[in-house]
Amino acid sequence: MEKSWKSYDSGPFYDELITPAGRPRVAARRAVNLLQGLGGEEMAARRAAAELAIREMGISFTIYSEGKNIDRSWPFDIIPRVIPGKEWDLVSEGLNQRTRALNAFINDIYNKQRILKDKVVPADIVLDSTNYKPQCAGISPRYGAWAHICGTDLVRDKDGKFYVLEDNLRVPSGVSYMVENREITKRILPELFENYSIRPVDDYPAQLYTMLASLSPREHKRPCIVVLTPGIYNSAYFEHAFLAQGMGAELVEGSDLFVDDDDCLYMRTVGGPERVDVVYRRIDDEFIDPEAFRSDSILGVPGIMRAWKKGNVAIANAPGSGVADDKVVYAFVPDMIRYYLKEEPKLASVKTWLCMDPKHRDYVLANLDKLVVKPANESGGYGIMVGPRATKATRAKFAKLIEENPRNYIAQPTLALSTAPTYLEDSVEPRHLDLRPFILSGKNVWVTPGGLTRVALVKGSLVVNSSQGGGSKDTWIVEGSQ
Amino acid sequence: MRLLSRVAERLYWMARYLERAEDTARVTQAYTHLVLDIPMGTELGWDALVRILDGQPVFEQSYRAYNEQNVLSFVITDEDNFGSIRQSIKSARENVRTTRDVLPAEVWEHVNELYLYAQETAEKSVGRRHRHQFLDQVISRCQVISGLVITTMTRDDTYRFMALGHMVERADMTTRIIDVGAGALMQQDRHNPTIDPLVWSSLLQSLSAMSAYRRKVGPIPEAAPVVDFLFKEATLPRSLSFCLNGLRAELSQLSHHKPALKELERARRRLSRLNPENVSWEELHRFIDRIQLDINALSDSVAETWFLPRQEP
């Protein structure tokens, strides 16, 4: 155990806690020293305590496997990730800026389409996308906010700089684990918190409530807010319940709601129908309203789009927000920032080749062994090819996919994702990770201090998704120099 | 405080399942004691336990003989038996899982722990060696959850639907426990002075009512006074009378309560007409069947008034 700390070497990668010289980074020094002093037995005891806490708190997620739903305990690594507050403040500003531009873009696309007319973004890539919902045209939600809850994935490259990997604007998940990870660390490693000033994350539900309440169409001291879940078999059900409880909101399923002749949304309660002001929906656009989208959906509420268009109810995220959540559109976000905000982007994006562009496509096809190829609108790490690790056959398969449907593919350089010490079996080893902060946009824009750090538990792996064997870490934004 | 119809329904069933797990553990405990106490030659059949829980059809799908091993497997751990202790706990947990946002956080944690405990130990608690400890644990863990609910929840509709679920199930199970006695004695001659007190004291113990009976009625448990006590003693929390009165108190605070109250009054009237002094065991058994139907009708009325309308296919 002690030995593995001493021989810890993250190789060519930027490490979050340890410098290339093998010493703890300034902000992480106290935490690393303390953890090093714990010894193997004590570390194992703390990990067992964490596993017990996770089981007892019932923190779980569901994965689908061969037609079965399996409820799994949340995978958690007890060594926290530490980020200095000053560094984070810059990232936070960048996220704030980026989200404002994305919302301006969505609002523009469904209204005047200035950015298309000015040819800053090619019209066909937006309007031909399956993520563009013509049903939403002409609507202008309060504050021009569409993607009220945005989960932006960040990675650090080997230069130690943060890059935006993608923006999740539809129904991003993971925030409950961010809150619970802190709760677990407090329970199992309380001594780590001494001498640290760590920005709290447990007020997220309160911030979410404030943002959602600001969207209410009726002026009410306590507007009626509901969290709309597809139900218990959804992989993120735990989170839906967690957030509803944290906000004191009702957790509802489609069958609990109905739209009446007055085009207002109501929920069925034991005291009779009650009007709903704000719906935080955790189901996809396609399922939200069988009248407007998929008619076979039993998860949604018939007529809810009608109620929304009339301004009788707010929906977060607004239907159609996914139009900006597309890996082709991603490439244009820096241009959007300049176009709408007249500012330079504060956060870097990853260089992106669009396979729809013949020149880009040629480059991608010639360099498949160096690039990461992604489908334009899949999430959860599905359908991705990591070139340097792919077999010849896989590369050939992707070459074919790209040529058949170039619009649907983009490519990016293989990033050297940063690492952090991760406690595995009985040693501490470097593992790759990313970071998903959450940005709330209503009357104001607010960014979580830190976010959810996901870590690839398999040696050398870059895939951090929990559905594919990823774990997570508590993420600390710490004040001052330690 | 608003309460969704669907949530009300799940709270109601969560409470029923928890109560069912606890009360099934109580009946099983009582029956096991009874079997141990009864002298050789007058053995009770284990089939009575299955009959009391209305489990014969399901039982006979999986088992041939009504022996101790089979019956206890069926009652404690059988996953095909919806009313087994393990399945009841599992169903309670599913219902809490979907309503945890309206419950104190500890309720979920305790129900989840109980679930994990039952998953791990139910199977090996069928034999006599570990059975007692398992049943004891189930009872006391259910009591912890009930205690948590009673001492931390605000008295609103959320609480009310759980209280309804508990009392509907408890009323039903109390009649079943009395049926154990009636059933056991129906198998015997009309009167058996050695067995009678054993039967009745084990029933009282299963409802934690032995000492209350001693102080209120007398030291020797006899048929008619015990039946009267468990049915009609208004101050005993597990008596039928107490449950029905409690149901009335909760129901009358809900809006649109008329149809459910009507069903409840039917049961209350039936109970008030019962005179345990001069009924035969067969008559008592029939009375119990009828009052169970009344309780079912009440439950249906609650569902119709307050729960989600059934979805048309």
Coordinates of N, CA and C in Angstrom, one line a residue, chain B residues 26-214:
Chain B
R26 N -45.7 -13.1 13.2 CA -46.3 -13.4 14.5 C -47.1 -14.7 14.5
V27 N -47.9 -14.9 13.4 CA -48.7 -16.1 13.4 C -47.8 -17.3 13.3
T28 N -46.8 -17.2 12.5 CA -45.9 -18.4 12.4 C -45.2 -18.7 13.7
Q29 N -44.8 -17.7 14.4 CA -44.2 -17.8 15.7 C -45.2 -18.5 16.7
A30 N -46.4 -18.0 16.7 CA -47.4 -18.6 17.6 C -47.7 -20.0 17.3
Y31 N -47.8 -20.3 16.0 CA -48.1 -21.7 15.6 C -47.0 -22.6 15.9
T32 N -45.7 -22.2 15.7 CA -44.6 -23.0 16.1 C -44.6 -23.3 17.6
H33 N -44.8 -22.3 18.4 CA -44.9 -22.5 19.8 C -45.9 -23.6 20.2
L34 N -47.1 -23.4 19.5 CA -48.2 -24.2 19.8 C -47.8 -25.7 19.5
V35 N -47.2 -25.9 18.4 CA -46.9 -27.2 18.0 C -45.9 -27.8 19.0
L36 N -45.0 -27.0 19.5 CA -44.0 -27.5 20.4 C -44.7 -27.9 21.8
D37 N -45.7 -27.1 22.1 CA -46.3 -27.3 23.4 C -47.3 -28.5 23.5
I38 N -47.9 -28.8 22.3 CA -49.0 -29.7 22.4 C -48.4 -31.1 22.6
P39 N -49.1 -31.8 23.5 CA -48.6 -33.2 23.9 C -48.7 -34.1 22.7
M40 N -47.8 -35.2 22.8 CA -47.8 -36.2 21.7 C -49.1 -36.8 21.6
G41 N -49.4 -37.2 20.4 CA -50.7 -37.9 20.1 C -51.8 -36.9 19.7
T42 N -51.7 -35.6 20.0 CA -52.7 -34.7 19.6 C -52.2 -33.7 18.6
E43 N -51.2 -34.1 17.8 CA -50.5 -33.2 16.9 C -51.5 -32.4 16.0
L44 N -51.1 -31.1 15.8 CA -51.8 -30.2 14.9 C -51.2 -30.4 13.5
G45 N -52.0 -30.3 12.5 CA -51.5 -30.3 11.2 C -50.9 -29.0 10.8
W46 N -49.8 -29.0 10.0 CA -49.3 -27.8 9.5 C -50.1 -27.1 8.4
D47 N -51.0 -27.9 7.9 CA -51.9 -27.3 6.8 C -52.7 -26.1 7.3
A48 N -53.0 -26.2 8.6 CA -53.8 -25.1 9.2 C -53.2 -23.7 8.9
L49 N -51.9 -23.7 9.1 CA -51.1 -22.4 8.9 C -51.3 -21.9 7.5
V50 N -51.3 -22.8 6.5 CA -51.4 -22.3 5.1 C -52.9 -21.9 4.9
R51 N -53.8 -22.6 5.5 CA -55.2 -22.3 5.3 C -55.5 -20.9 5.9
I52 N -55.0 -20.7 7.0 CA -55.3 -19.4 7.7 C -54.8 -18.2 6.8
L53 N -53.7 -18.4 6.1 CA -53.2 -17.4 5.2 C -53.8 -17.5 3.8
D54 N -54.8 -18.3 3.6 CA -55.4 -18.4 2.3 C -54.5 -18.8 1.2
G55 N -53.5 -19.7 1.6 CA -52.5 -20.0 0.6 C -52.6 -21.4 -0.1
Q56 N -53.7 -22.1 0.1 CA -53.7 -23.5 -0.4 C -53.5 -23.6 -1.9
P57 N -54.2 -22.8 -2.8 CA -54.0 -23.0 -4.2 C -52.5 -22.8 -4.6
V58 N -51.9 -21.7 -4.1 CA -50.5 -21.5 -4.5 C -49.6 -22.6 -3.9
F59 N -49.9 -23.0 -2.7 CA -49.1 -24.0 -2.0 C -49.1 -25.3 -2.9
E60 N -50.3 -25.6 -3.3 CA -50.4 -26.9 -3.9 C -49.8 -27.0 -5.4
Q61 N -49.5 -25.8 -5.9 CA -48.8 -25.7 -7.2 C -47.4 -26.2 -7.0
S62 N -46.8 -25.9 -5.9 CA -45.3 -26.2 -5.7 C -45.0 -27.4 -4.8
Y63 N -46.0 -27.7 -3.9 CA -45.7 -28.8 -2.9 C -46.7 -29.8 -2.9
R64 N -46.3 -31.0 -2.5 CA -47.3 -32.1 -2.4 C -47.8 -32.2 -0.9
A65 N -46.8 -32.4 0.0 CA -47.2 -32.7 1.4 C -47.2 -31.4 2.3
Y66 N -48.2 -31.4 3.2 CA -48.2 -30.3 4.1 C -47.4 -30.6 5.3
N67 N -46.1 -30.8 5.1 CA -45.2 -31.1 6.3 C -44.6 -29.8 6.7
E68 N -43.9 -29.9 7.9 CA -43.3 -28.7 8.5 C -42.4 -27.9 7.5
Q69 N -41.5 -28.7 6.9 CA -40.5 -28.1 6.0 C -41.1 -27.3 4.9
N70 N -42.1 -28.0 4.2 CA -42.8 -27.4 3.1 C -43.6 -26.1 3.5
V71 N -44.3 -26.3 4.6 CA -45.2 -25.2 5.0 C -44.4 -24.0 5.4
L72 N -43.3 -24.2 6.2 CA -42.5 -23.1 6.6 C -41.7 -22.4 5.5
S73 N -41.2 -23.3 4.5 CA -40.6 -22.7 3.3 C -41.6 -21.8 2.6
F74 N -42.8 -22.3 2.5 CA -43.9 -21.5 1.8 C -44.2 -20.2 2.5
V75 N -44.3 -20.2 3.8 CA -44.7 -19.0 4.6 C -43.5 -18.1 4.7
I76 N -42.3 -18.6 4.9 CA -41.2 -17.7 5.2 C -40.5 -17.2 3.9
T77 N -40.2 -18.1 3.0 CA -39.2 -17.7 1.9 C -39.6 -17.9 0.5
D78 N -40.8 -18.5 0.3 CA -41.2 -18.9 -1.1 C -41.4 -17.7 -2.0
E79 N -40.7 -17.6 -3.1 CA -40.8 -16.5 -3.9 C -42.0 -16.5 -4.8
D80 N -42.7 -17.6 -4.9 CA -43.9 -17.7 -5.7 C -45.1 -17.3 -4.8
N81 N -44.9 -17.4 -3.5 CA -46.0 -17.0 -2.6 C -46.0 -15.5 -2.3
F82 N -46.9 -14.8 -2.9 CA -47.0 -13.4 -2.8 C -47.0 -12.9 -1.3
G83 N -47.6 -13.8 -0.4 CA -47.7 -13.4 1.0 C -46.6 -14.0 1.9
S84 N -45.6 -14.6 1.3 CA -44.5 -15.1 2.2 C -43.8 -13.9 2.8
I85 N -43.2 -14.1 3.9 CA -42.5 -13.0 4.6 C -41.5 -12.3 3.7
R86 N -40.7 -13.1 3.0 CA -39.7 -12.5 2.2 C -40.3 -11.7 1.0
Q87 N -41.4 -12.2 0.4 CA -42.0 -11.5 -0.7 C -42.7 -10.2 -0.2
S88 N -43.3 -10.3 1.0 CA -44.0 -9.1 1.5 C -43.0 -8.0 1.7
I89 N -41.8 -8.4 2.3 CA -40.8 -7.4 2.5 C -40.3 -6.8 1.2
K90 N -40.2 -7.7 0.2 CA -39.7 -7.2 -1.1 C -40.7 -6.2 -1.7
S91 N -42.0 -6.6 -1.6 CA -43.0 -5.7 -2.1 C -43.1 -4.4 -1.4
A92 N -42.9 -4.5 -0.1 CA -42.9 -3.2 0.7 C -41.8 -2.3 0.2
R93 N -40.6 -2.9 0.0 CA -39.4 -2.2 -0.4 C -39.7 -1.5 -1.8
E94 N -40.3 -2.3 -2.7 CA -40.6 -1.7 -4.0 C -41.5 -0.5 -3.9
N95 N -42.4 -0.6 -3.0 CA -43.3 0.5 -2.8 C -42.6 1.7 -2.1
V96 N -41.7 1.5 -1.2 CA -41.0 2.6 -0.6 C -40.0 3.2 -1.6
R97 N -39.4 2.3 -2.4 CA -38.5 2.8 -3.4 C -39.2 3.9 -4.3
T98 N -40.5 3.7 -4.5 CA -41.1 4.6 -5.4 C -41.8 5.8 -4.7
T99 N -41.7 5.8 -3.4 CA -42.4 6.9 -2.6 C -41.4 7.5 -1.6
R100 N -40.1 7.2 -1.7 CA -39.2 7.7 -0.7 C -39.1 9.2 -0.6
D101 N -39.6 9.8 -1.7 CA -39.5 11.3 -1.7 C -40.5 11.9 -0.7
V102 N -41.5 11.2 -0.3 CA -42.5 11.7 0.7 C -42.3 11.2 2.1
L103 N -41.3 10.3 2.2 CA -41.1 9.7 3.6 C -39.8 10.2 4.2
P104 N -39.7 10.1 5.5 CA -38.4 10.4 6.1 C -37.3 9.5 5.6
A105 N -36.1 10.0 5.4 CA -35.1 9.3 4.7 C -34.8 8.0 5.5
E106 N -34.9 8.0 6.8 CA -34.6 6.8 7.5 C -35.5 5.6 7.2
V107 N -36.7 5.9 6.8 CA -37.7 4.9 6.5 C -37.1 4.0 5.4
W108 N -36.7 4.6 4.4 CA -36.1 3.9 3.2 C -34.9 3.1 3.7
E109 N -34.0 3.7 4.5 CA -32.8 3.0 4.9 C -33.2 1.7 5.7
H110 N -34.2 1.8 6.6 CA -34.5 0.7 7.4 C -35.2 -0.4 6.6
V111 N -36.1 0.0 5.7 CA -36.8 -0.9 4.9 C -35.8 -1.7 4.0
N112 N -34.9 -0.9 3.5 CA -33.8 -1.5 2.6 C -33.0 -2.5 3.4
E113 N -32.6 -2.2 4.7 CA -31.9 -3.1 5.5 C -32.7 -4.4 5.8
L114 N -34.0 -4.2 6.1 CA -34.8 -5.3 6.4 C -34.9 -6.2 5.1
Y115 N -35.0 -5.6 4.0 CA -35.0 -6.4 2.7 C -33.7 -7.2 2.6
L116 N -32.6 -6.5 2.8 CA -31.3 -7.2 2.6 C -31.2 -8.3 3.6
Y117 N -31.6 -8.1 4.8 CA -31.6 -9.1 5.9 C -32.5 -10.3 5.5
A118 N -33.7 -10.1 5.0 CA -34.5 -11.2 4.6 C -34.0 -11.9 3.4
Q119 N -33.4 -11.2 2.4 CA -32.8 -11.8 1.3 C -31.7 -12.8 1.7
E120 N -30.9 -12.4 2.7 CA -29.8 -13.2 3.1 C -30.2 -14.3 4.0
T121 N -31.2 -14.1 4.9 CA -31.4 -15.1 5.9 C -32.7 -15.9 5.8
A122 N -33.6 -15.5 5.0 CA -34.9 -16.2 5.0 C -34.8 -17.7 4.7
E123 N -34.0 -17.9 3.6 CA -33.8 -19.3 3.2 C -33.4 -20.2 4.3
K124 N -32.4 -19.8 5.1 CA -31.8 -20.7 6.1 C -32.6 -20.6 7.4
S125 N -33.7 -19.9 7.4 CA -34.4 -19.8 8.7 C -35.7 -20.6 8.7
V126 N -35.8 -21.5 7.7 CA -36.9 -22.4 7.6 C -36.9 -23.5 8.7
G127 N -35.7 -24.0 9.0 CA -35.6 -25.0 10.0 C -35.8 -24.4 11.4
R128 N -36.1 -25.3 12.4 CA -36.4 -24.8 13.7 C -35.3 -24.0 14.4
R129 N -34.0 -24.4 14.0 CA -32.9 -23.9 14.7 C -32.8 -22.3 14.6
H130 N -33.0 -21.8 13.4 CA -32.9 -20.4 13.2 C -34.2 -19.6 13.0
R131 N -35.3 -20.4 13.0 CA -36.6 -19.8 12.7 C -37.0 -18.7 13.7
H132 N -36.8 -19.1 15.0 CA -37.2 -18.2 16.0 C -36.5 -16.8 15.9
Q133 N -35.2 -16.9 15.7 CA -34.5 -15.6 15.6 C -34.9 -14.8 14.4
F134 N -35.1 -15.5 13.3 CA -35.5 -14.7 12.1 C -36.8 -14.0 12.3
L135 N -37.8 -14.8 12.8 CA -39.1 -14.2 13.0 C -39.1 -13.1 14.0
D136 N -38.3 -13.3 15.0 CA -38.1 -12.2 16.0 C -37.6 -10.9 15.4
Q137 N -36.5 -11.1 14.5 CA -35.9 -10.0 13.9 C -36.9 -9.3 12.9
V138 N -37.6 -10.1 12.2 CA -38.6 -9.4 11.3 C -39.6 -8.6 12.1
I139 N -40.1 -9.2 13.2 CA -41.1 -8.4 14.0 C -40.5 -7.1 14.5
S140 N -39.3 -7.3 15.1 CA -38.7 -6.1 15.7 C -38.3 -5.0 14.7
R141 N -37.8 -5.5 13.5 CA -37.4 -4.5 12.5 C -38.6 -3.8 12.0
C142 N -39.7 -4.5 11.8 CA -41.0 -3.9 11.3 C -41.4 -2.9 12.4
Q143 N -41.2 -3.2 13.7 CA -41.6 -2.3 14.7 C -40.8 -1.0 14.7
V144 N -39.5 -1.2 14.4 CA -38.7 0.0 14.3 C -39.2 0.9 13.2
I145 N -39.6 0.4 12.1 CA -40.1 1.2 11.0 C -41.4 1.9 11.4
S146 N -42.3 1.1 12.0 CA -43.5 1.7 12.4 C -43.3 2.8 13.4
G147 N -42.4 2.5 14.3 CA -42.0 3.6 15.4 C -41.5 4.8 14.7
L148 N -40.7 4.7 13.7 CA -40.1 5.8 13.0 C -41.2 6.6 12.4
V149 N -42.1 5.9 11.7 CA -43.2 6.6 11.1 C -44.1 7.3 12.1
I150 N -44.4 6.6 13.2 CA -45.3 7.2 14.1 C -44.7 8.4 14.8
T151 N -43.4 8.4 15.1 CA -42.8 9.4 15.8 C -42.2 10.6 15.0
T152 N -42.1 10.4 13.7 CA -41.4 11.5 12.9 C -42.3 12.1 11.8
M153 N -43.4 11.4 11.5 CA -44.2 11.9 10.3 C -45.3 12.9 10.7
T154 N -45.4 13.9 9.9 CA -46.5 14.9 10.2 C -47.8 14.1 9.9
R155 N -48.9 14.5 10.6 CA -50.1 13.8 10.5 C -50.9 14.4 9.3
D156 N -50.5 14.1 8.1 CA -51.2 14.5 7.0 C -51.7 13.3 6.2
D157 N -52.1 13.5 4.9 CA -52.7 12.4 4.1 C -51.6 11.3 3.9
T158 N -50.4 11.8 3.8 CA -49.3 10.8 3.6 C -49.3 9.7 4.7
Y159 N -49.3 10.3 5.9 CA -49.4 9.4 7.1 C -50.7 8.6 7.1
R160 N -51.8 9.3 6.7 CA -53.1 8.7 6.9 C -53.2 7.4 6.0
F161 N -52.7 7.5 4.8 CA -52.9 6.3 3.9 C -52.0 5.2 4.4
M162 N -50.9 5.5 5.0 CA -50.1 4.4 5.6 C -50.8 3.8 6.8
A163 N -51.4 4.7 7.6 CA -52.2 4.2 8.8 C -53.3 3.3 8.3
L164 N -54.0 3.7 7.2 CA -55.1 2.9 6.7 C -54.6 1.5 6.3
G165 N -53.4 1.5 5.6 CA -52.9 0.2 5.1 C -52.5 -0.7 6.3
H166 N -51.9 -0.1 7.3 CA -51.5 -0.9 8.5 C -52.8 -1.5 9.2
M167 N -53.8 -0.6 9.3 CA -54.9 -1.1 10.1 C -55.8 -2.0 9.4
V168 N -55.9 -1.8 8.0 CA -56.7 -2.8 7.2 C -56.0 -4.2 7.3
E169 N -54.7 -4.2 7.1 CA -54.0 -5.4 7.2 C -54.0 -6.1 8.6
R170 N -53.9 -5.2 9.6 CA -53.8 -5.8 10.9 C -55.2 -6.3 11.3
A171 N -56.2 -5.6 10.9 CA -57.6 -6.1 11.2 C -57.8 -7.5 10.6
D172 N -57.4 -7.6 9.4 CA -57.5 -8.8 8.6 C -56.7 -9.9 9.3
M173 N -55.4 -9.6 9.7 CA -54.5 -10.6 10.3 C -55.0 -11.0 11.6
T174 N -55.5 -10.1 12.4 CA -56.0 -10.5 13.7 C -57.2 -11.5 13.6
T175 N -58.0 -11.3 12.6 CA -59.1 -12.3 12.5 C -58.5 -13.6 12.1
R176 N -57.4 -13.6 11.3 CA -56.8 -14.9 10.9 C -56.1 -15.5 12.1
I177 N -55.5 -14.7 13.0 CA -54.9 -15.3 14.1 C -55.9 -16.0 15.0
I178 N -57.1 -15.4 15.2 CA -58.2 -16.0 15.9 C -58.6 -17.3 15.2
D179 N -58.6 -17.2 13.9 CA -58.9 -18.4 13.1 C -58.0 -19.6 13.4
V180 N -56.7 -19.3 13.8 CA -55.8 -20.3 14.2 C -56.4 -21.1 15.3
G181 N -56.9 -20.4 16.3 CA -57.4 -21.0 17.5 C -58.7 -21.8 17.1
A182 N -59.5 -21.1 16.4 CA -60.8 -21.8 16.0 C -60.5 -23.1 15.2
G183 N -59.5 -22.9 14.2 CA -59.1 -24.0 13.3 C -58.5 -25.2 14.1
A184 N -57.6 -24.8 15.1 CA -57.0 -25.8 15.9 C -58.0 -26.6 16.7
L185 N -58.9 -25.9 17.2 CA -59.9 -26.5 18.1 C -61.0 -27.3 17.4
M186 N -61.2 -26.8 16.1 CA -62.2 -27.5 15.3 C -61.7 -29.0 15.0
Q187 N -60.4 -29.1 15.0 CA -59.8 -30.4 14.7 C -59.9 -31.3 15.9
Q188 N -60.0 -30.7 17.1 CA -60.1 -31.5 18.4 C -61.6 -31.7 18.7
D189 N -61.7 -32.4 19.9 CA -63.1 -32.5 20.4 C -63.5 -31.1 20.9
R190 N -64.8 -30.9 21.1 CA -65.3 -29.6 21.5 C -64.5 -29.0 22.6
H191 N -64.1 -29.8 23.5 CA -63.4 -29.2 24.7 C -62.2 -30.1 25.0
N192 N -61.1 -29.6 25.2 CA -59.9 -30.4 25.6 C -59.2 -29.6 26.6
P193 N -59.4 -29.9 27.9 CA -58.9 -29.0 29.0 C -57.3 -28.9 29.0
T194 N -56.6 -29.8 28.4 CA -55.1 -29.6 28.4 C -54.7 -28.7 27.3
I195 N -55.4 -28.8 26.1 CA -54.9 -28.1 25.0 C -55.4 -26.6 24.9
D196 N -56.7 -26.5 25.3 CA -57.3 -25.1 25.2 C -56.5 -24.0 25.7
P197 N -56.0 -24.0 26.9 CA -55.2 -22.9 27.4 C -54.0 -22.7 26.6
L198 N -53.3 -23.7 26.2 CA -52.1 -23.6 25.4 C -52.4 -22.8 24.1
V199 N -53.5 -23.2 23.4 CA -53.9 -22.6 22.2 C -54.1 -21.1 22.4
W200 N -54.9 -20.8 23.4 CA -55.3 -19.4 23.6 C -54.1 -18.5 24.1
S201 N -53.3 -19.1 24.9 CA -52.2 -18.3 25.4 C -51.2 -18.0 24.3
S202 N -51.0 -19.0 23.4 CA -50.1 -18.7 22.3 C -50.6 -17.7 21.3
L203 N -52.0 -17.6 21.2 CA -52.6 -16.6 20.3 C -52.4 -15.2 20.9
L204 N -52.6 -15.2 22.3 CA -52.4 -13.9 22.9 C -51.0 -13.4 22.8
Q205 N -50.0 -14.4 23.0 CA -48.6 -14.0 22.9 C -48.3 -13.5 21.5
S206 N -48.9 -14.1 20.5 CA -48.5 -13.7 19.1 C -48.9 -12.3 18.9
L207 N -49.9 -11.8 19.6 CA -50.3 -10.4 19.5 C -49.7 -9.5 20.6
S208 N -48.7 -10.0 21.3 CA -48.1 -9.3 22.4 C -49.2 -8.9 23.4
A209 N -50.3 -9.7 23.6 CA -51.4 -9.3 24.4 C -51.6 -10.1 25.6
M210 N -50.6 -10.9 26.0 CA -50.8 -11.8 27.1 C -50.9 -11.1 28.4
S211 N -50.0 -10.2 28.7 CA -50.0 -9.5 30.0 C -51.2 -8.6 30.1
A212 N -51.6 -8.0 28.9 CA -52.8 -7.1 29.0 C -54.0 -7.9 29.3
Y213 N -54.1 -9.1 28.8 CA -55.2 -10.0 29.0 C -55.2 -10.4 30.5
R214 N -54.1 -10.7 31.1 CA -54.0 -11.1 32.5 C -54.5 -10.0 33.4

